[in-house]
Tab-separated table of C-alpha atoms and ligand atoms in Angstrom:
chain	number	residue	atom	x	y	z
A	12	MET	CA	103.187	98.050	77.899
A	13	LYS	CA	106.237	97.733	80.123
A	14	ASN	CA	107.492	94.168	80.264
A	15	ILE	CA	109.018	93.649	83.644
A	16	LEU	CA	110.785	90.679	85.161
A	17	VAL	CA	110.132	90.471	88.894
A	18	THR	CA	112.320	87.880	90.583
A	19	GLY	CA	111.421	86.384	93.955
A	20	GLY	CA	107.836	87.491	93.414
A	21	ALA	CA	106.428	84.611	95.472
A	22	GLY	CA	108.166	85.837	98.618
A	23	PHE	CA	106.963	88.358	101.149
A	24	ILE	CA	107.887	91.692	99.563
A	25	GLY	CA	107.816	90.566	95.925
A	26	SER	CA	104.275	89.152	96.183
A	27	ASN	CA	103.007	92.335	97.817
A	28	PHE	CA	104.744	94.287	95.027
A	29	ILE	CA	103.043	92.269	92.276
A	30	ASN	CA	99.593	92.332	93.927
A	31	ASN	CA	99.844	96.076	94.500
A	32	ILE	CA	100.996	96.927	90.970
A	33	LEU	CA	98.417	94.719	89.239
A	34	GLU	CA	95.655	96.119	91.442
A	35	LYS	CA	96.230	99.685	90.388
A	36	ARG	CA	97.769	99.739	86.905
A	37	ASP	CA	97.428	98.001	83.582
A	38	ASP	CA	100.544	99.211	81.778
A	39	TYR	CA	102.890	96.596	83.245
A	40	PHE	CA	103.194	92.997	82.072
A	41	ILE	CA	104.848	91.091	84.926
A	42	VAL	CA	106.842	87.894	84.565
A	43	ASN	CA	107.458	86.456	88.034
A	44	LEU	CA	110.522	84.188	88.184
A	45	ASP	CA	110.737	82.395	91.518
A	46	LYS	CA	112.467	79.202	92.579
A	47	LEU	CA	109.821	78.534	95.251
A	48	THR	CA	112.267	77.866	98.031
A	49	TYR	CA	110.844	77.338	101.523
A	50	ALA	CA	110.065	81.103	101.506
A	51	GLY	CA	108.236	81.212	98.176
A	52	ASN	CA	104.493	80.684	98.313
A	53	LEU	CA	102.086	80.973	95.416
A	54	ASP	CA	99.192	81.385	97.867
A	55	ASN	CA	100.489	84.953	98.317
A	56	LEU	CA	99.549	85.670	94.707
A	57	ARG	CA	96.018	84.296	94.567
A	58	GLN	CA	94.561	87.710	93.755
A	59	SER	CA	96.931	88.120	90.787
A	60	GLU	CA	97.260	84.639	89.334
A	61	ASN	CA	94.539	85.076	86.715
A	62	ASN	CA	95.454	88.611	85.741
A	63	LYS	CA	96.099	88.854	81.992
A	64	ASN	CA	99.166	91.010	82.693
A	65	TYR	CA	100.861	88.363	84.834
A	66	THR	CA	102.678	85.091	84.338
A	67	PHE	CA	104.631	82.853	86.697
A	68	ILE	CA	107.738	80.810	85.929
A	69	LYS	CA	109.254	78.471	88.492
A	70	GLY	CA	113.012	78.643	88.224
A	71	ASP	CA	116.328	79.799	89.562
A	72	ILE	CA	117.797	83.248	88.840
A	73	ALA	CA	121.190	81.526	88.698
A	74	ASN	CA	120.039	79.437	85.699
A	75	SER	CA	121.517	81.431	82.838
A	76	GLU	CA	119.816	79.457	80.078
A	77	LEU	CA	116.372	79.950	81.614
A	78	VAL	CA	116.960	83.635	82.327
A	79	ASN	CA	118.087	84.200	78.717
A	80	PHE	CA	115.000	82.389	77.464
A	81	ILE	CA	112.723	84.594	79.596
A	82	PHE	CA	114.339	87.855	78.455
A	83	GLU	CA	114.009	86.801	74.858
A	84	LYS	CA	110.501	85.367	74.977
A	85	TYR	CA	108.942	88.183	77.011
A	86	LYS	CA	111.035	91.058	75.611
A	87	ILE	CA	111.981	92.104	79.110
A	88	LYS	CA	112.837	95.791	79.484
A	89	TYR	CA	112.789	96.190	83.272
A	90	VAL	CA	114.048	93.990	86.099
A	91	VAL	CA	113.197	94.202	89.794
A	92	ASN	CA	115.381	91.743	91.643
A	93	PHE	CA	113.766	90.708	94.916
A	94	ALA	CA	114.967	87.085	94.724
A	95	ALA	CA	117.245	86.267	97.609
A	96	GLU	CA	117.885	84.096	100.575
A	97	SER	CA	116.792	86.621	103.159
A	98	HIS	CA	117.028	85.306	106.715
A	99	VAL	CA	120.054	86.200	108.845
A	100	ASP	CA	119.699	83.198	111.200
A	101	ARG	CA	119.695	80.795	108.260
A	102	SER	CA	122.774	82.503	106.820
A	103	ILE	CA	124.540	81.855	110.120
A	104	SER	CA	123.610	78.160	110.032
A	105	GLY	CA	124.693	77.737	106.395
A	106	SER	CA	126.014	80.520	104.186
A	107	GLN	CA	126.621	78.851	100.824
A	108	ILE	CA	123.153	79.191	99.309
A	109	PHE	CA	123.204	82.883	100.250
A	110	TYR	CA	126.215	83.496	98.013
A	111	THR	CA	124.896	81.228	95.252
A	112	THR	CA	121.545	82.989	94.998
A	113	ASN	CA	122.306	86.516	96.148
A	114	VAL	CA	125.643	86.913	94.359
A	115	ILE	CA	125.858	84.401	91.484
A	116	GLY	CA	122.124	84.685	90.772
A	117	THR	CA	122.348	88.472	90.598
A	118	ASN	CA	125.365	88.151	88.326
A	119	VAL	CA	123.338	86.032	85.875
A	120	LEU	CA	120.564	88.640	85.853
A	121	LEU	CA	123.017	91.505	85.291
A	122	GLU	CA	124.822	89.703	82.462
A	123	THR	CA	121.544	88.866	80.753
A	124	ALA	CA	120.145	92.361	81.273
A	125	MET	CA	123.236	93.720	79.526
A	126	LYS	CA	122.881	91.342	76.608
A	127	PHE	CA	119.243	92.335	76.051
A	128	LYS	CA	119.882	96.080	76.525
A	129	ILE	CA	117.225	96.642	79.127
A	130	GLU	CA	116.007	100.058	80.246
A	131	LYS	CA	116.349	99.680	83.987
A	132	PHE	CA	117.584	97.172	86.549
A	133	LEU	CA	116.367	97.708	90.093
A	134	GLN	CA	118.376	95.834	92.684
A	135	ILE	CA	116.373	95.482	95.897
A	136	SER	CA	118.908	95.736	98.660
A	137	THR	CA	118.827	96.251	102.407
A	138	ASP	CA	120.053	98.685	105.052
A	139	GLU	CA	121.926	95.715	106.573
A	140	VAL	CA	124.745	96.270	104.058
A	141	TYR	CA	125.788	99.296	106.138
A	142	GLY	CA	126.496	97.187	109.222
A	143	SER	CA	125.440	98.229	112.701
A	144	LEU	CA	124.940	101.631	114.370
A	145	GLY	CA	125.620	102.684	117.952
A	146	ALA	CA	123.023	104.665	119.907
A	147	GLU	CA	123.301	107.696	117.602
A	148	GLY	CA	123.315	108.405	113.862
A	149	LEU	CA	121.528	107.195	110.739
A	150	PHE	CA	122.590	105.295	107.611
A	151	THR	CA	122.851	107.576	104.569
A	152	GLU	CA	123.656	106.491	101.019
A	153	SER	CA	127.280	107.472	101.612
A	154	THR	CA	127.702	105.398	104.770
A	155	PRO	CA	130.472	102.878	103.942
A	156	LEU	CA	129.331	99.308	103.401
A	157	SER	CA	130.282	97.217	106.415
A	158	PRO	CA	128.118	94.091	106.440
A	159	ASN	CA	128.382	91.742	109.398
A	160	SER	CA	126.369	88.602	108.588
A	161	PRO	CA	126.740	86.166	105.703
A	162	TYR	CA	123.323	87.431	104.530
A	163	SER	CA	124.270	91.112	104.554
A	164	SER	CA	127.693	90.435	103.058
A	165	SER	CA	126.051	88.616	100.134
A	166	LYS	CA	123.682	91.554	99.595
A	167	ALA	CA	126.582	94.025	99.767
A	168	ALA	CA	128.486	91.953	97.197
A	169	ALA	CA	125.458	92.064	94.894
A	170	ASP	CA	125.181	95.851	95.317
A	171	MET	CA	128.818	96.354	94.456
A	172	MET	CA	128.537	94.072	91.463
A	173	ALA	CA	125.450	95.923	90.196
A	174	MET	CA	127.295	99.236	90.514
A	175	ALA	CA	130.326	97.774	88.739
A	176	PHE	CA	128.050	96.852	85.804
A	177	TYR	CA	126.800	100.439	85.735
A	178	HIS	CA	130.308	101.949	85.840
A	179	THR	CA	131.939	99.480	83.461
A	180	TYR	CA	129.235	98.786	80.908
A	181	GLY	CA	126.725	101.580	81.473
A	182	LEU	CA	124.004	99.114	82.503
A	183	PRO	CA	121.099	101.257	83.830
A	184	VAL	CA	121.184	100.081	87.431
A	185	VAL	CA	119.464	101.631	90.451
A	186	ILE	CA	119.564	100.296	93.996
A	187	THR	CA	117.161	100.684	96.908
A	188	ARG	CA	118.273	99.939	100.465
A	189	CYS	CA	115.288	99.522	102.718
A	190	SER	CA	114.918	98.932	106.431
A	191	ASN	CA	112.950	96.090	108.094
A	192	ASN	CA	109.578	95.463	106.454
A	193	TYR	CA	106.375	94.176	108.057
A	194	GLY	CA	102.998	93.295	106.583
A	195	PRO	CA	100.962	90.358	105.271
A	196	TYR	CA	102.604	87.223	103.795
A	197	GLN	CA	105.897	87.523	105.702
A	198	PHE	CA	107.391	84.099	106.289
A	199	PRO	CA	106.983	83.236	109.980
A	200	GLU	CA	110.674	83.029	110.758
A	201	LYS	CA	111.038	86.832	110.891
A	202	LEU	CA	110.419	88.695	114.133
A	203	ILE	CA	106.889	90.070	113.702
A	204	PRO	CA	105.026	87.102	112.151
A	205	LEU	CA	106.896	84.647	114.401
A	206	MET	CA	105.868	86.537	117.545
A	207	VAL	CA	102.257	86.959	116.407
A	208	ILE	CA	101.887	83.296	115.507
A	209	ASN	CA	103.612	82.024	118.647
A	210	SER	CA	101.400	84.308	120.764
A	211	LEU	CA	98.263	83.046	119.047
A	212	SER	CA	99.409	79.474	119.716
A	213	ASN	CA	100.406	80.294	123.337
A	214	LYS	CA	104.020	79.345	122.570
A	215	LYS	CA	107.091	81.013	124.013
A	216	LEU	CA	108.417	84.137	122.289
A	217	PRO	CA	112.206	83.776	121.924
A	218	VAL	CA	113.903	87.144	122.487
A	219	TYR	CA	117.538	87.187	121.449
A	220	GLY	CA	119.991	88.668	123.982
A	221	ASP	CA	118.616	91.590	126.000
A	222	GLY	CA	115.842	92.412	123.503
A	223	LEU	CA	117.173	95.942	123.099
A	224	ASN	CA	118.431	95.648	119.524
A	225	VAL	CA	116.746	98.293	117.420
A	226	ARG	CA	115.251	98.006	113.934
A	227	ASP	CA	113.641	100.734	111.820
A	228	TRP	CA	110.245	99.401	110.675
A	229	ILE	CA	108.395	100.148	107.435
A	230	TYR	CA	105.089	98.826	106.105
A	231	VAL	CA	105.696	96.649	103.023
A	232	ILE	CA	103.430	98.747	100.760
A	233	ASP	CA	105.433	101.873	101.553
A	234	HIS	CA	108.627	100.040	100.562
A	235	ASN	CA	107.040	98.794	97.357
A	236	GLU	CA	105.767	102.209	96.354
A	237	ALA	CA	109.278	103.541	96.826
A	238	ALA	CA	110.611	100.710	94.641
A	239	GLU	CA	108.032	101.459	91.938
A	240	LEU	CA	108.987	105.134	91.971
A	241	VAL	CA	112.706	104.370	91.776
A	242	LEU	CA	112.052	101.978	88.903
A	243	GLU	CA	110.309	104.737	86.991
A	244	LYS	CA	112.078	107.913	88.064
A	245	GLY	CA	115.255	106.943	89.913
A	246	LYS	CA	118.466	108.252	88.415
A	247	ILE	CA	120.615	105.472	87.017
A	248	GLY	CA	123.768	104.687	88.954
A	249	GLU	CA	122.170	105.937	92.182
A	250	VAL	CA	121.330	104.351	95.516
A	251	TYR	CA	118.172	105.326	97.412
A	252	ASN	CA	117.670	104.539	101.086
A	253	VAL	CA	114.082	103.723	102.039
A	254	GLY	CA	112.782	103.933	105.597
A	255	ALA	CA	109.874	105.303	107.598
A	256	SER	CA	111.818	106.669	110.614
A	257	ASN	CA	110.252	104.246	113.002
A	258	GLU	CA	112.862	102.823	115.347
A	259	MET	CA	111.743	100.263	117.891
A	260	SER	CA	113.542	97.805	120.134
A	261	ASN	CA	112.599	94.169	119.679
A	262	ILE	CA	111.140	93.912	123.165
A	263	GLU	CA	108.901	96.955	122.546
A	264	ILE	CA	107.511	95.307	119.413
A	265	ILE	CA	106.950	92.005	121.200
A	266	LYS	CA	105.122	93.677	124.088
A	267	LEU	CA	102.981	95.630	121.633
A	268	ILE	CA	101.984	92.392	119.887
A	269	LEU	CA	101.119	90.724	123.202
A	270	ARG	CA	99.022	93.735	124.268
A	271	HIS	CA	97.168	93.822	120.970
A	272	LEU	CA	96.364	90.116	121.216
A	273	GLY	CA	95.487	90.292	124.925
A	274	LYS	CA	98.202	87.770	125.816
A	275	SER	CA	100.427	87.608	128.894
A	276	GLU	CA	104.033	88.809	128.960
A	277	ASP	CA	104.817	85.480	130.654
A	278	LEU	CA	105.150	84.104	127.122
A	279	ILE	CA	108.369	86.105	126.678
A	280	GLN	CA	111.498	83.974	126.920
A	281	TYR	CA	114.965	85.483	126.726
A	282	VAL	CA	117.284	83.139	124.788
A	283	LYS	CA	120.906	83.045	123.696
A	284	ASP	CA	121.843	85.976	121.471
A	285	ARG	CA	122.239	85.664	117.686
A	286	LEU	CA	125.915	85.416	116.668
A	287	GLY	CA	127.288	88.786	115.523
A	288	HIS	CA	123.870	90.374	116.237
A	289	ASP	CA	123.740	93.905	114.766
A	290	ARG	CA	122.688	96.321	117.484
A	291	ARG	CA	120.849	99.061	115.665
A	292	TYR	CA	119.676	99.955	112.148
A	293	ALA	CA	118.206	103.386	111.322
A	294	ILE	CA	117.694	104.896	107.901
A	295	ASP	CA	117.964	108.446	106.636
A	296	SER	CA	115.624	108.562	103.627
A	297	THR	CA	116.009	112.279	102.857
A	298	LYS	CA	117.345	111.592	99.360
A	299	ILE	CA	114.356	109.672	97.989
A	300	GLN	CA	111.998	112.110	99.723
A	301	SER	CA	113.618	115.254	98.350
A	302	GLU	CA	114.673	113.994	94.907
A	303	LEU	CA	111.740	111.739	94.003
A	304	GLY	CA	108.999	113.044	96.284
A	305	TRP	CA	108.386	109.713	98.054
A	306	LYS	CA	107.136	109.551	101.591
A	307	PRO	CA	105.647	106.739	103.671
A	308	LYS	CA	101.840	106.752	103.761
A	309	TYR	CA	101.241	104.350	106.632
A	310	SER	CA	101.682	105.197	110.299
A	311	PHE	CA	103.282	102.427	112.339
A	312	GLU	CA	100.429	102.468	114.878
A	313	GLN	CA	97.804	101.706	112.225
A	314	ALA	CA	99.803	99.417	109.977
A	315	ILE	CA	101.131	97.175	112.755
A	316	GLU	CA	97.594	96.580	114.041
A	317	LYS	CA	96.386	95.895	110.511
A	318	THR	CA	99.281	93.444	110.086
A	319	ILE	CA	98.669	91.589	113.354
A	320	ASP	CA	94.967	91.338	112.509
A	321	TRP	CA	95.832	89.938	109.076
A	322	TYR	CA	97.720	87.026	110.709
A	323	VAL	CA	94.808	86.468	113.098
A	324	LYS	CA	92.348	86.364	110.202
A	325	ASP	CA	94.523	84.482	107.708
A	326	LYS	CA	95.346	81.584	110.007
A	327	VAL	CA	94.979	79.124	107.121
A	328	TRP	CA	97.904	80.806	105.337
A	329	TRP	CA	100.386	80.299	108.154
A	330	GLU	CA	99.038	77.012	109.479
A	331	LYS	CA	99.899	75.474	106.127
A	332	ILE	CA	103.428	76.796	106.457
A	333	ILE	CA	104.073	75.786	110.027
A	334	SER	CA	102.842	72.280	109.470
A	335	GLY	CA	105.703	71.678	107.037
A	336	GLU	CA	109.203	73.000	106.577
A	337	TYR	CA	108.823	75.703	109.188
A	338	LEU	CA	108.257	73.238	112.025
A	339	LYS	CA	111.160	70.994	111.020
A	340	TYR	CA	113.522	73.953	110.901
A	341	TYR	CA	112.498	75.388	114.219
A	342	ALA	CA	112.344	72.078	116.024
A	343	ASN	CA	116.142	72.082	115.847
A	344	GLN	CA	116.314	75.574	117.283
A	345	TYR	CA	114.072	74.777	120.297
A	346	LYS	CA	111.772	77.566	119.336
A	347	MET	CA	108.390	75.959	119.120
B	5	NAD	P1	111.592	86.224	101.174
B	5	NAD	O1	112.592	85.297	101.755
B	5	NAD	O2	110.219	86.304	101.773
B	5	NAD	O3	111.375	85.894	99.617
B	5	NAD	C1	112.425	85.593	98.772
B	5	NAD	C2	111.840	84.977	97.508
B	5	NAD	O4	112.925	84.706	96.602
B	5	NAD	C3	111.110	83.650	97.734
B	5	NAD	O5	109.893	83.636	97.028
B	5	NAD	C4	112.067	82.612	97.162
B	5	NAD	O6	111.409	81.458	96.657
B	5	NAD	C5	112.751	83.404	96.064
B	5	NAD	N1	114.081	82.868	95.716
B	5	NAD	C6	115.073	82.510	96.560
B	5	NAD	N2	116.128	82.042	95.865
B	5	NAD	C7	115.807	82.135	94.548
B	5	NAD	C8	116.484	81.834	93.333
B	5	NAD	N3	117.719	81.329	93.372
B	5	NAD	N4	115.861	82.055	92.170
B	5	NAD	C9	114.589	82.556	92.136
B	5	NAD	N5	113.897	82.853	93.245
B	5	NAD	C10	114.499	82.652	94.441
B	5	NAD	O7	112.292	87.647	101.168
B	5	NAD	P2	111.672	89.105	101.311
B	5	NAD	O8	111.603	89.453	102.743
B	5	NAD	O9	110.475	89.196	100.471
B	5	NAD	O10	112.855	89.964	100.674
B	5	NAD	C11	112.865	90.273	99.281
B	5	NAD	C12	114.080	91.117	98.978
B	5	NAD	O11	114.051	92.314	99.749
B	5	NAD	C13	115.409	90.440	99.298
B	5	NAD	O12	116.314	90.736	98.274
B	5	NAD	C14	115.846	91.079	100.613
B	5	NAD	O13	117.241	91.109	100.714
B	5	NAD	C15	115.269	92.470	100.457
B	5	NAD	N6	114.919	93.155	101.711
B	5	NAD	C16	114.128	92.555	102.644
B	5	NAD	C17	113.765	93.247	103.799
B	5	NAD	C18	112.852	92.640	104.823
B	5	NAD	O14	112.624	93.252	105.875
B	5	NAD	N7	112.269	91.487	104.588
B	5	NAD	C19	114.245	94.546	104.004
B	5	NAD	C20	115.054	95.129	103.015
B	5	NAD	C21	115.373	94.427	101.881
B	6	TYD	P1	114.648	89.461	111.793
B	6	TYD	O1	113.172	89.542	111.617
B	6	TYD	O2	115.326	88.156	111.619
B	6	TYD	O3	115.272	90.583	110.855
B	6	TYD	P2	116.811	91.119	110.744
B	6	TYD	O4	117.688	90.272	111.576
B	6	TYD	O5	117.089	90.978	109.290
B	6	TYD	O6	116.744	92.540	111.218
B	6	TYD	O7	114.992	89.982	113.254
B	6	TYD	C1	114.625	91.277	113.681
B	6	TYD	C2	115.185	91.455	115.078
B	6	TYD	O8	114.516	90.562	115.973
B	6	TYD	C3	116.656	91.127	115.195
B	6	TYD	O9	117.275	92.037	116.119
B	6	TYD	C4	116.678	89.724	115.780
B	6	TYD	C5	115.438	89.697	116.647
B	6	TYD	N1	114.783	88.385	116.792
B	6	TYD	C6	114.517	87.859	118.048
B	6	TYD	O10	114.820	88.470	119.099
B	6	TYD	N2	113.907	86.649	118.122
B	6	TYD	C7	113.561	85.934	117.024
B	6	TYD	O11	113.032	84.793	117.141
B	6	TYD	C8	113.824	86.500	115.729
B	6	TYD	C9	113.468	85.744	114.474
B	6	TYD	C10	114.427	87.732	115.659
């Protein structure tokens, strides 16, 4: 049995990771440590909550005493650190919690992992640490870190700290840097679920700036299978970029969603641009493909339709969210 601590497992990517692993294997015992911030939702884990190889603990990764207790009690040998404040717009409105969770919290996990001599520490990072691209080129693992938002700077700090623990103490760290994910259970503040839900509710779709910023989209299961592979086979001290080579401008995605739902483009509303808005992200994932044999399984065309249909079908999931915190937050931003 591999005892693995998954942090942030009640969020979008972490919950998909846990559900996917528990569905297909029985050699992992997963302890999910999640603070249940506005983005954490135990409804995401309904299919896993009664699994004998799973337990949930509500708590903060920055709580050293609790993290020590968990490592000791569950004899943790592997860590996958998904826990983070993850939304760029929120980091622009208030950056402090981003550094507390993403930097200090990661530091607590690294220190504890060292103390308990774990076998592998997977830091889930993002392509946003590389900054922004012009019209040409791709991010490779050797692209210099040049983060532009408080969010991406906190993730870059965590990456550097994780690598410092590898170089200084020999802690077995690996890092994945993935591009923009889409799929079920994504909190409806991020582009795709926000646009789907606003379309379904006949609300305006706020497009930042000229709508021509480009993101490189990957289905969440493809990201998680890459993470699982890196956890098992990734070389310690290495970084692996993860992406599905699927660049799209924001306006293209929004129009695709409207077409799929049979809604009018009149819902589109251009709004003031995001401060410091990165223009383009695009990932070169040659390394993980050639060294570890990973490749994405889902085509964008199929997986985006499957994703949109999931939000149509699972209305109860997002209605619960938008009736609470979500609405209060966005009321201030004139989005709803
Ligand atoms: P999310 O915001 O949906 O989920 C984050 C989870 O972390 C939530 O369940 C939240 O409750 C939990 N959390 C926050 N602070 C915590 C703390 N102090 N202690 C314990 N738990 C805490 O985020 P996501 O989109 O699932 O992203 C997960 C990870 O993947 C993040 O590290 C993010 O940087 C990275 N990432 C995300 C994307 C993307 O497109 N969403 C792309 C690449 C990398
Ligand atoms: P987002 O989902 O916040 O991811 P990230 O900023 O981490 O890439 O945004 C994706 C893109 O969509 C980004 O260029 C900003 C843009 N965007 C909008 O145009 N309108 C919106 O309401 C949101 C949330 C994002």
